[in-house]
mmCIF file of C-alpha atoms and ligand atoms in Angstrom:
data_model
loop_
_atom_site.group_PDB
_atom_site.id
_atom_site.type_symbol
_atom_site.label_atom_id
_atom_site.label_comp_id
_atom_site.label_asym_id
_atom_site.label_seq_id
_atom_site.Cartn_x
_atom_site.Cartn_y
_atom_site.Cartn_z
ATOM 1 C CA UNK T 1 109.907 123.408 118.833
ATOM 2 C CA UNK T 2 108.869 119.930 117.744
ATOM 3 C CA UNK T 3 109.689 117.403 120.500
ATOM 4 C CA UNK T 4 112.499 115.125 119.313
ATOM 5 C CA UNK T 5 110.552 111.925 119.929
ATOM 6 C CA UNK T 6 107.359 113.151 118.222
ATOM 7 C CA UNK T 7 106.907 110.901 115.185
ATOM 8 C CA UNK T 8 103.158 111.487 114.798
ATOM 9 C CA UNK T 9 102.102 114.370 112.539
ATOM 10 C CA UNK T 10 100.075 116.991 114.395
ATOM 11 C CA UNK T 11 97.284 118.839 112.609
ATOM 12 C CA UNK T 12 94.974 121.638 113.701
ATOM 13 C CA UNK T 13 91.252 120.959 113.350
ATOM 14 C CA UNK T 14 89.716 124.302 112.453
ATOM 15 C CA UNK T 15 88.455 126.743 109.863
ATOM 16 C CA UNK T 16 90.112 129.995 110.907
ATOM 17 C CA UNK T 17 93.587 130.887 109.545
ATOM 18 C CA UNK T 18 94.187 133.187 112.562
ATOM 19 C CA UNK T 19 94.120 130.096 114.769
ATOM 20 C CA UNK T 20 96.566 128.371 112.429
ATOM 21 C CA UNK T 21 98.967 131.263 112.764
ATOM 22 C CA UNK T 22 98.622 131.375 116.559
ATOM 23 C CA UNK T 23 99.293 127.641 116.878
ATOM 24 C CA UNK T 24 102.362 127.823 114.615
ATOM 25 C CA UNK T 25 103.682 130.730 116.701
ATOM 26 C CA UNK T 26 103.060 128.838 119.933
ATOM 27 C CA UNK T 27 104.297 125.359 118.950
ATOM 28 C CA UNK T 28 106.939 126.379 116.437
ATOM 29 C CA UNK T 29 105.591 123.820 113.949
ATOM 30 C CA UNK T 30 102.361 122.400 112.542
ATOM 31 C CA UNK T 31 102.125 119.471 110.129
ATOM 32 C CA UNK T 32 98.745 120.219 108.598
ATOM 33 C CA UNK T 33 95.137 121.177 109.119
ATOM 34 C CA UNK T 34 91.746 119.537 108.774
ATOM 35 C CA UNK T 35 88.628 121.516 107.912
ATOM 36 C CA UNK T 36 84.985 120.529 107.527
ATOM 37 C CA UNK T 37 81.678 122.287 106.747
ATOM 38 C CA UNK T 38 80.874 122.877 110.438
ATOM 39 C CA UNK T 39 84.292 124.415 111.086
ATOM 40 C CA UNK T 40 83.999 126.659 108.008
ATOM 41 C CA UNK T 41 80.548 127.767 109.182
ATOM 42 C CA UNK T 42 82.227 128.893 112.444
ATOM 43 C CA UNK T 43 84.879 130.990 110.671
ATOM 44 C CA UNK T 44 84.651 134.523 112.191
ATOM 45 C CA UNK T 45 84.268 136.224 108.783
ATOM 46 C CA UNK T 46 81.440 133.872 107.831
ATOM 47 C CA UNK T 47 79.770 134.514 111.217
ATOM 48 C CA UNK T 48 80.137 138.283 110.804
ATOM 49 C CA UNK T 49 78.540 138.167 107.376
ATOM 50 C CA UNK T 50 75.667 136.042 108.647
ATOM 51 C CA UNK T 51 75.081 138.323 111.636
ATOM 52 C CA UNK T 52 74.605 141.163 109.148
ATOM 53 C CA UNK T 53 71.849 139.090 107.587
ATOM 54 C CA UNK T 54 73.906 138.456 104.464
ATOM 55 C CA UNK T 55 73.944 134.793 103.463
ATOM 56 C CA UNK T 56 76.085 133.237 100.715
ATOM 57 C CA UNK T 57 75.104 132.054 97.256
ATOM 58 C CA UNK T 58 76.411 128.570 96.342
ATOM 59 C CA UNK T 59 79.177 130.090 94.299
ATOM 60 C CA UNK T 60 80.106 132.569 97.027
ATOM 61 C CA UNK T 61 80.380 129.908 99.717
ATOM 62 C CA UNK T 62 82.696 127.765 97.602
ATOM 63 C CA UNK T 63 84.779 130.869 96.854
ATOM 64 C CA UNK T 64 84.865 131.637 100.565
ATOM 65 C CA UNK T 65 85.998 128.069 101.410
ATOM 66 C CA UNK T 66 88.611 128.320 98.640
ATOM 67 C CA UNK T 67 89.912 131.594 100.060
ATOM 68 C CA UNK T 68 90.161 130.219 103.626
ATOM 69 C CA UNK T 69 91.894 127.035 102.481
ATOM 70 C CA UNK T 70 94.369 129.008 100.361
ATOM 71 C CA UNK T 71 95.278 131.155 103.333
ATOM 72 C CA UNK T 72 95.812 128.098 105.545
ATOM 73 C CA UNK T 73 97.829 126.383 102.818
ATOM 74 C CA UNK T 74 100.102 129.436 102.613
ATOM 75 C CA UNK T 75 100.787 129.124 106.353
ATOM 76 C CA UNK T 76 101.571 125.377 106.154
ATOM 77 C CA UNK T 77 102.989 124.970 102.632
ATOM 78 C CA UNK T 78 104.770 121.700 103.493
ATOM 79 C CA UNK T 79 101.781 120.243 105.348
ATOM 80 C CA UNK T 80 98.515 118.665 104.311
ATOM 81 C CA UNK T 81 95.222 120.560 104.288
ATOM 82 C CA UNK T 82 92.011 118.519 104.325
ATOM 83 C CA UNK T 83 89.102 120.002 102.391
ATOM 84 C CA UNK T 84 85.682 118.370 102.658
ATOM 85 C CA UNK T 85 83.116 117.915 99.893
ATOM 86 C CA UNK T 86 79.466 118.706 100.509
ATOM 87 C CA UNK T 87 77.683 115.386 100.980
ATOM 88 C CA UNK T 88 74.205 114.702 102.249
ATOM 89 C CA UNK T 89 72.306 111.396 102.082
ATOM 90 C CA UNK T 90 71.416 111.965 98.422
ATOM 91 C CA UNK T 91 74.815 113.112 97.100
ATOM 92 C CA UNK T 92 76.192 110.682 94.521
ATOM 93 C CA UNK T 93 79.810 109.589 94.122
ATOM 94 C CA UNK T 94 79.950 111.525 90.819
ATOM 95 C CA UNK T 95 78.771 114.713 92.536
ATOM 96 C CA UNK T 96 81.362 114.234 95.281
ATOM 97 C CA UNK T 97 84.097 113.629 92.713
ATOM 98 C CA UNK T 98 83.152 116.746 90.773
ATOM 99 C CA UNK T 99 83.648 118.839 93.914
ATOM 100 C CA UNK T 100 86.726 116.846 94.915
ATOM 101 C CA UNK T 101 88.544 117.471 91.624
ATOM 102 C CA UNK T 102 87.780 121.183 91.853
ATOM 103 C CA UNK T 103 88.876 121.444 95.516
ATOM 104 C CA UNK T 104 92.055 119.465 94.822
ATOM 105 C CA UNK T 105 93.027 122.142 92.298
ATOM 106 C CA UNK T 106 92.633 124.936 94.891
ATOM 107 C CA UNK T 107 95.987 124.323 96.620
ATOM 108 C CA UNK T 108 99.028 122.101 96.019
ATOM 109 C CA UNK T 109 98.713 120.229 99.328
ATOM 110 C CA UNK T 110 95.053 119.160 99.632
ATOM 111 C CA UNK T 111 93.590 115.908 100.886
ATOM 112 C CA UNK T 112 89.926 115.615 99.874
ATOM 113 C CA UNK T 113 87.531 114.463 102.569
ATOM 114 C CA UNK T 114 84.809 112.031 101.561
ATOM 115 C CA UNK T 115 82.422 110.391 104.034
ATOM 116 C CA UNK T 116 83.076 106.726 104.878
ATOM 117 C CA UNK T 117 79.766 105.635 103.378
ATOM 118 C CA UNK T 118 78.962 103.843 100.115
ATOM 119 C CA UNK T 119 79.020 106.874 97.782
ATOM 120 C CA UNK T 120 82.029 108.352 99.562
ATOM 121 C CA UNK T 121 83.979 105.118 99.171
ATOM 122 C CA UNK T 122 83.049 104.890 95.485
ATOM 123 C CA UNK T 123 84.315 108.450 95.076
ATOM 124 C CA UNK T 124 87.530 107.628 96.981
ATOM 125 C CA UNK T 125 88.201 104.616 94.787
ATOM 126 C CA UNK T 126 87.932 106.812 91.704
ATOM 127 C CA UNK T 127 89.823 109.702 93.319
ATOM 128 C CA UNK T 128 92.952 107.677 94.115
ATOM 129 C CA UNK T 129 92.921 106.272 90.562
ATOM 130 C CA UNK T 130 93.029 109.879 89.335
ATOM 131 C CA UNK T 131 95.929 110.674 91.682
ATOM 132 C CA UNK T 132 93.954 112.704 94.230
ATOM 133 C CA UNK T 133 94.869 112.445 97.906
ATOM 134 C CA UNK T 134 91.933 111.546 100.167
ATOM 135 C CA UNK T 135 90.957 111.675 103.823
ATOM 136 C CA UNK T 136 88.046 109.354 104.632
ATOM 137 C CA UNK T 137 86.054 111.067 107.330
ATOM 138 C CA UNK T 138 83.308 110.096 109.793
ATOM 139 C CA UNK T 139 84.787 106.646 110.403
ATOM 140 C CA UNK T 140 83.329 104.910 113.454
ATOM 141 C CA UNK T 141 84.114 101.219 112.998
ATOM 142 C CA UNK T 142 86.896 98.808 112.165
ATOM 143 C CA UNK T 143 84.824 97.514 109.207
ATOM 144 C CA UNK T 144 84.698 101.022 107.736
ATOM 145 C CA UNK T 145 88.471 101.303 108.106
ATOM 146 C CA UNK T 146 88.867 97.922 106.380
ATOM 147 C CA UNK T 147 86.680 99.168 103.516
ATOM 148 C CA UNK T 148 88.831 102.323 103.187
ATOM 149 C CA UNK T 149 91.897 100.082 102.984
ATOM 150 C CA UNK T 150 90.343 97.867 100.300
ATOM 151 C CA UNK T 151 88.818 100.706 98.242
ATOM 152 C CA UNK T 152 92.130 102.565 97.996
ATOM 153 C CA UNK T 153 94.523 99.633 97.466
ATOM 154 C CA UNK T 154 97.284 100.606 95.094
ATOM 155 C CA UNK T 155 97.489 104.194 96.396
ATOM 156 C CA UNK T 156 100.814 105.467 97.631
ATOM 157 C CA UNK T 157 101.333 105.849 101.408
ATOM 158 C CA UNK T 158 100.633 109.478 102.280
ATOM 159 C CA UNK T 159 97.804 109.728 99.756
ATOM 160 C CA UNK T 160 95.127 108.105 101.945
ATOM 161 C CA UNK T 161 94.060 108.970 105.478
ATOM 162 C CA UNK T 162 91.239 107.467 107.498
ATOM 163 C CA UNK T 163 89.737 109.621 110.254
ATOM 164 C CA UNK T 164 88.120 107.750 113.157
ATOM 165 C CA UNK T 165 86.069 110.211 115.241
ATOM 166 C CA UNK T 166 86.840 109.186 118.814
ATOM 167 C CA UNK T 167 85.075 111.958 120.765
ATOM 168 C CA UNK T 168 81.714 111.167 119.194
ATOM 169 C CA UNK T 169 82.041 107.510 120.265
ATOM 170 C CA UNK T 170 82.940 108.648 123.793
ATOM 171 C CA UNK T 171 79.846 110.876 123.731
ATOM 172 C CA UNK T 172 77.666 107.808 123.478
ATOM 173 C CA UNK T 173 79.529 105.835 126.131
ATOM 174 C CA UNK T 174 81.934 103.833 123.937
ATOM 175 C CA UNK T 175 85.682 104.049 124.349
ATOM 176 C CA UNK T 176 86.627 105.796 121.100
ATOM 177 C CA UNK T 177 90.339 105.337 121.746
ATOM 178 C CA UNK T 178 89.840 101.553 121.478
ATOM 179 C CA UNK T 179 88.881 102.085 117.839
ATOM 180 C CA UNK T 180 92.230 103.770 117.161
ATOM 181 C CA UNK T 181 94.097 100.885 118.816
ATOM 182 C CA UNK T 182 92.016 98.330 116.886
ATOM 183 C CA UNK T 183 92.459 99.966 113.468
ATOM 184 C CA UNK T 184 96.218 100.410 113.982
ATOM 185 C CA UNK T 185 96.459 96.741 114.962
ATOM 186 C CA UNK T 186 94.355 95.592 111.977
ATOM 187 C CA UNK T 187 96.381 97.701 109.530
ATOM 188 C CA UNK T 188 99.609 96.043 110.723
ATOM 189 C CA UNK T 189 98.458 93.016 108.718
ATOM 190 C CA UNK T 190 98.307 95.150 105.555
ATOM 191 C CA UNK T 191 100.660 97.110 103.329
ATOM 192 C CA UNK T 192 100.472 100.336 105.391
ATOM 193 C CA UNK T 193 99.158 102.493 102.542
ATOM 194 C CA UNK T 194 96.459 104.072 104.769
ATOM 195 C CA UNK T 195 97.476 106.449 107.557
ATOM 196 C CA UNK T 196 95.345 106.643 110.690
ATOM 197 C CA UNK T 197 94.320 110.202 111.548
ATOM 198 C CA UNK T 198 92.869 110.413 115.066
ATOM 199 C CA UNK T 199 90.029 112.971 114.910
ATOM 200 C CA UNK T 200 87.311 114.410 117.146
ATOM 201 C CA UNK T 201 89.890 114.839 119.901
ATOM 202 C CA UNK T 202 88.364 116.367 123.034
ATOM 203 C CA UNK T 203 91.106 116.244 125.663
ATOM 204 C CA UNK T 204 94.855 116.192 126.228
ATOM 205 C CA UNK T 205 94.436 112.571 127.308
ATOM 206 C CA UNK T 206 93.061 111.684 123.871
ATOM 207 C CA UNK T 207 96.154 113.347 122.407
ATOM 208 C CA UNK T 208 98.583 111.564 124.743
ATOM 209 C CA UNK T 209 97.063 108.143 124.198
ATOM 210 C CA UNK T 210 96.953 108.583 120.417
ATOM 211 C CA UNK T 211 100.665 109.531 120.582
ATOM 212 C CA UNK T 212 101.394 106.501 122.738
ATOM 213 C CA UNK T 213 99.530 104.207 120.334
ATOM 214 C CA UNK T 214 101.513 105.591 117.405
ATOM 215 C CA UNK T 215 98.636 107.113 115.440
ATOM 216 C CA UNK T 216 100.163 108.360 112.173
ATOM 217 C CA UNK T 217 98.420 111.728 112.477
ATOM 218 C CA UNK T 218 96.337 113.495 115.119
ATOM 219 C CA UNK T 219 94.106 116.472 114.451
ATOM 220 C CA UNK T 220 93.148 118.500 117.502
ATOM 221 C CA UNK T 221 91.114 121.662 118.008
ATOM 222 C CA UNK T 222 92.745 124.995 118.786
ATOM 223 C CA UNK T 223 92.025 124.819 122.539
ATOM 224 C CA UNK T 224 93.727 121.429 122.935
ATOM 225 C CA UNK T 225 96.837 122.365 120.930
ATOM 226 C CA UNK T 226 97.016 125.633 122.856
ATOM 227 C CA UNK T 227 96.818 123.799 126.190
ATOM 228 C CA UNK T 228 99.517 121.378 125.019
ATOM 229 C CA UNK T 229 101.728 124.260 123.836
ATOM 230 C CA UNK T 230 101.285 126.220 127.048
ATOM 231 C CA UNK T 231 102.273 123.147 129.062
ATOM 232 C CA UNK T 232 105.545 122.991 127.106
ATOM 233 C CA UNK T 233 104.645 120.280 124.506
ATOM 234 C CA UNK T 234 104.849 117.325 126.932
ATOM 235 C CA UNK T 235 105.004 113.804 125.504
ATOM 236 C CA UNK T 236 103.433 110.768 127.206
ATOM 237 C CA UNK T 237 105.909 108.879 129.378
ATOM 238 C CA UNK T 238 106.581 105.196 128.726
ATOM 239 C CA UNK T 239 104.405 104.256 131.696
ATOM 240 C CA UNK T 240 101.482 106.448 130.504
ATOM 241 C CA UNK T 241 98.132 104.684 130.888
ATOM 242 C CA UNK T 242 94.877 105.964 129.380
ATOM 243 C CA UNK T 243 91.844 105.620 131.627
ATOM 244 C CA UNK T 244 88.596 105.221 129.722
ATOM 245 C CA UNK T 245 86.631 105.480 132.973
ATOM 246 C CA UNK T 246 83.108 104.170 132.530
ATOM 247 C CA UNK T 247 83.344 104.034 128.745
ATOM 248 C CA UNK T 248 82.426 100.681 127.238
ATOM 249 C CA UNK T 249 85.346 98.869 125.611
ATOM 250 C CA UNK T 250 85.205 98.344 121.834
ATOM 251 C CA UNK T 251 86.532 94.819 121.235
ATOM 252 C CA UNK T 252 89.057 94.067 118.482
ATOM 253 C CA UNK T 253 87.661 92.144 115.509
ATOM 254 C CA UNK T 254 89.742 89.845 113.406
ATOM 255 C CA UNK T 255 88.912 91.288 109.987
ATOM 256 C CA UNK T 256 90.360 89.985 106.737
ATOM 257 C CA UNK T 257 91.781 92.914 104.760
ATOM 258 C CA UNK T 258 91.816 91.088 101.439
ATOM 259 C CA UNK T 259 88.093 91.338 100.656
ATOM 260 C CA UNK T 260 86.462 93.751 98.187
ATOM 261 C CA UNK T 261 85.407 96.970 99.933
ATOM 262 C CA UNK T 262 81.783 96.314 99.052
ATOM 263 C CA UNK T 263 81.906 93.091 101.118
ATOM 264 C CA UNK T 264 82.340 94.900 104.446
ATOM 265 C CA UNK T 265 79.395 96.012 106.536
ATOM 266 C CA UNK T 266 80.151 99.723 106.525
ATOM 267 C CA UNK T 267 76.919 101.178 107.827
ATOM 268 C CA UNK T 268 77.203 103.227 111.021
ATOM 269 C CA UNK T 269 74.470 105.527 112.337
ATOM 270 C CA UNK T 270 77.033 108.113 113.512
ATOM 271 C CA UNK T 271 78.266 108.449 109.917
ATOM 272 C CA UNK T 272 74.698 109.199 108.779
ATOM 273 C CA UNK T 273 74.204 111.656 111.640
ATOM 274 C CA UNK T 274 77.555 113.295 110.954
ATOM 275 C CA UNK T 275 76.738 113.814 107.267
ATOM 276 C CA UNK T 276 73.389 115.274 108.229
ATOM 277 C CA UNK T 277 74.961 117.734 110.657
ATOM 278 C CA UNK T 278 77.728 118.791 108.230
ATOM 279 C CA UNK T 279 75.212 119.415 105.448
ATOM 280 C CA UNK T 280 72.834 121.296 107.776
ATOM 281 C CA UNK T 281 75.628 123.591 108.968
ATOM 282 C CA UNK T 282 76.661 124.220 105.368
ATOM 283 C CA UNK T 283 73.122 124.840 104.140
ATOM 284 C CA UNK T 284 72.535 127.300 106.996
ATOM 285 C CA UNK T 285 75.119 129.552 105.325
ATOM 286 C CA UNK T 286 73.191 129.630 102.054
ATOM 287 C CA UNK T 287 70.631 132.159 100.779
HETATM 288 O O1 G3P I 1 88.127 116.370 112.686
HETATM 289 C C1 G3P I 1 86.882 115.994 113.109
HETATM 290 C C2 G3P I 1 86.272 116.956 114.031
HETATM 291 O O2 G3P I 1 86.161 118.222 113.476
HETATM 292 C C3 G3P I 1 84.990 116.514 114.622
HETATM 293 O O3 G3P I 1 85.087 116.877 115.929
HETATM 294 O O4 G3P I 1 84.321 117.544 118.115
HETATM 295 O O5 G3P I 1 82.781 117.762 116.122
HETATM 296 O O6 G3P I 1 83.331 115.534 117.046
HETATM 297 P P1 G3P I 1 83.805 116.937 116.860
#
């Protein structure tokens, strides 16, 4: 059962509907799910097909993604399901939008994931104008979150998520959780139309601290939600303190939210690397 004081929405980060079902059975609720090309490439049916030496055509892989997403959507009809466009370094905003429109029509409760890079932000700006819901992924800096805010101004709350990837910052010695705290603090100066979705969660401590900070949404992998469920869905106590250990603090920047999105310095090497990895994993499925 959902803990009474749980205000944050909890999503599963995964590409296998069996996991979705198991988590719903264990927790008694689930508010949504995030998927991405790497997670879809790990789906057991996709793995089985690949092990038999049978790769997918472009059309088949999109049909496969569609099928998986439809199954997940059926399990969480009231929740949000994030579906990610294919985007490598050369994918244009128009190409992303073409996929985004198609994916948005797959299920009634989709958020379309675009990378927080120039073409992805252009696509997001257009997408919200057309009434699509978006989830801006691979966010690693406060400037990128400011650009998401500015590019999607005018959108209704609930239609725009930004996904800072905390685990990948931790991996390179920076305290990823600081980024969540900083973005939440920066957004308090704005109109609250963007929801912060804590992503790349690697531990129960990430989950607890994101809950304590009041992240709007948290997406966590199967193993973490299972651990949390098996422990009885504990919530962080008021005196909970997150220990970043040796991780380097990420200082808060006083960023003006009223600029045009193109005026922010949005480049981050982890966004480039992330897009590269997602597209490689996707392409590895193709004939
Ligand atoms: O939701 C984002 C997530 O799938 C990325 O996680 O562990 O690959 O950094 P990770």
